[in-house]
């Protein structure tokens, strides 16, 4: 799980929105499947992406819902 989370966080920084969107969605999948994420790192990273790329806000909100539900 740590490797997958780290990889997703790395790709959140991508300038290609579809790559960042996939990383956001993958964090939600990790939360759903593993029931665990480092919330001290993941939550601020998602907020940063939401501010940087407002078009990804819906994807971020969906992932935050998954995190809240499954972790």
Coordinates of C-alpha atoms in Angstrom, one line a residue:
X1 CA 0.0 0.0 0.0
X2 CA 2.8 2.4 0.8
X3 CA 4.4 2.0 -2.6
X4 CA 1.0 2.5 -4.4
X5 CA 0.2 5.6 -2.3
X6 CA 3.6 7.1 -3.0
X7 CA 3.3 6.4 -6.7
X8 CA -0.1 8.1 -6.8
X9 CA 1.2 11.1 -4.9
X10 CA 4.0 11.5 -7.4
X11 CA 1.6 11.5 -10.3
X12 CA -0.7 14.1 -8.6
X13 CA 2.0 16.5 -9.6
X14 CA 1.6 15.7 -13.3
X15 CA 0.9 18.6 -15.7
X16 CA -1.3 16.2 -17.7
X17 CA -4.7 16.4 -16.1
X18 CA -5.7 12.9 -17.2
X19 CA -2.6 11.5 -15.4
X20 CA -3.4 13.5 -12.2
X21 CA -7.1 12.4 -12.4
X22 CA -6.0 8.7 -12.6
X23 CA -3.8 9.2 -9.6
X24 CA -6.6 10.8 -7.6
X25 CA -9.0 8.0 -8.5
X26 CA -6.4 5.4 -7.6
X27 CA -6.1 6.9 -4.2
X28 CA -9.8 6.3 -3.8
X29 CA -9.3 2.7 -4.9
X30 CA -6.6 2.2 -2.4
X31 CA -8.8 3.5 0.4
X32 CA -11.6 1.2 -0.8
X33 CA -9.5 -2.0 -1.1
X34 CA -7.0 -1.5 1.7
X35 CA -9.0 0.6 4.2
X36 CA -5.9 2.6 4.9
X37 CA -4.0 5.7 3.7
X38 CA -1.6 8.1 5.3
X39 CA -4.2 10.8 5.7
X40 CA -1.6 13.4 7.0
X41 CA 0.0 13.3 3.6
X42 CA -2.9 12.4 1.2
X43 CA -5.5 14.9 2.3
X44 CA -3.2 18.0 1.9
X45 CA -2.0 16.7 -1.4
X46 CA -5.6 16.3 -2.7
X47 CA -6.5 19.9 -1.5
X48 CA -3.4 21.2 -3.4
X49 CA -4.5 19.5 -6.6
X50 CA -8.0 20.9 -6.2
X51 CA -6.6 24.4 -6.0
X52 CA -4.1 23.9 -8.8
X53 CA -6.6 22.3 -11.2
X54 CA -10.2 23.3 -10.5
X55 CA -11.4 21.0 -13.3
X56 CA -10.4 18.1 -11.1
X57 CA -12.4 19.2 -8.1
X58 CA -15.2 16.6 -8.8
X59 CA -12.7 13.8 -9.0
X60 CA -11.1 15.0 -5.8
X61 CA -14.5 15.2 -4.0
X62 CA -15.3 11.6 -5.1
X63 CA -12.0 10.4 -3.8
X64 CA -12.5 12.2 -0.5
X65 CA -15.9 10.5 -0.2
X66 CA -14.2 7.1 -0.7
X67 CA -11.5 8.0 1.9
X68 CA -14.1 9.1 4.4
X69 CA -16.2 6.0 3.9
X70 CA -13.5 3.3 3.8
X71 CA -10.7 4.5 6.1

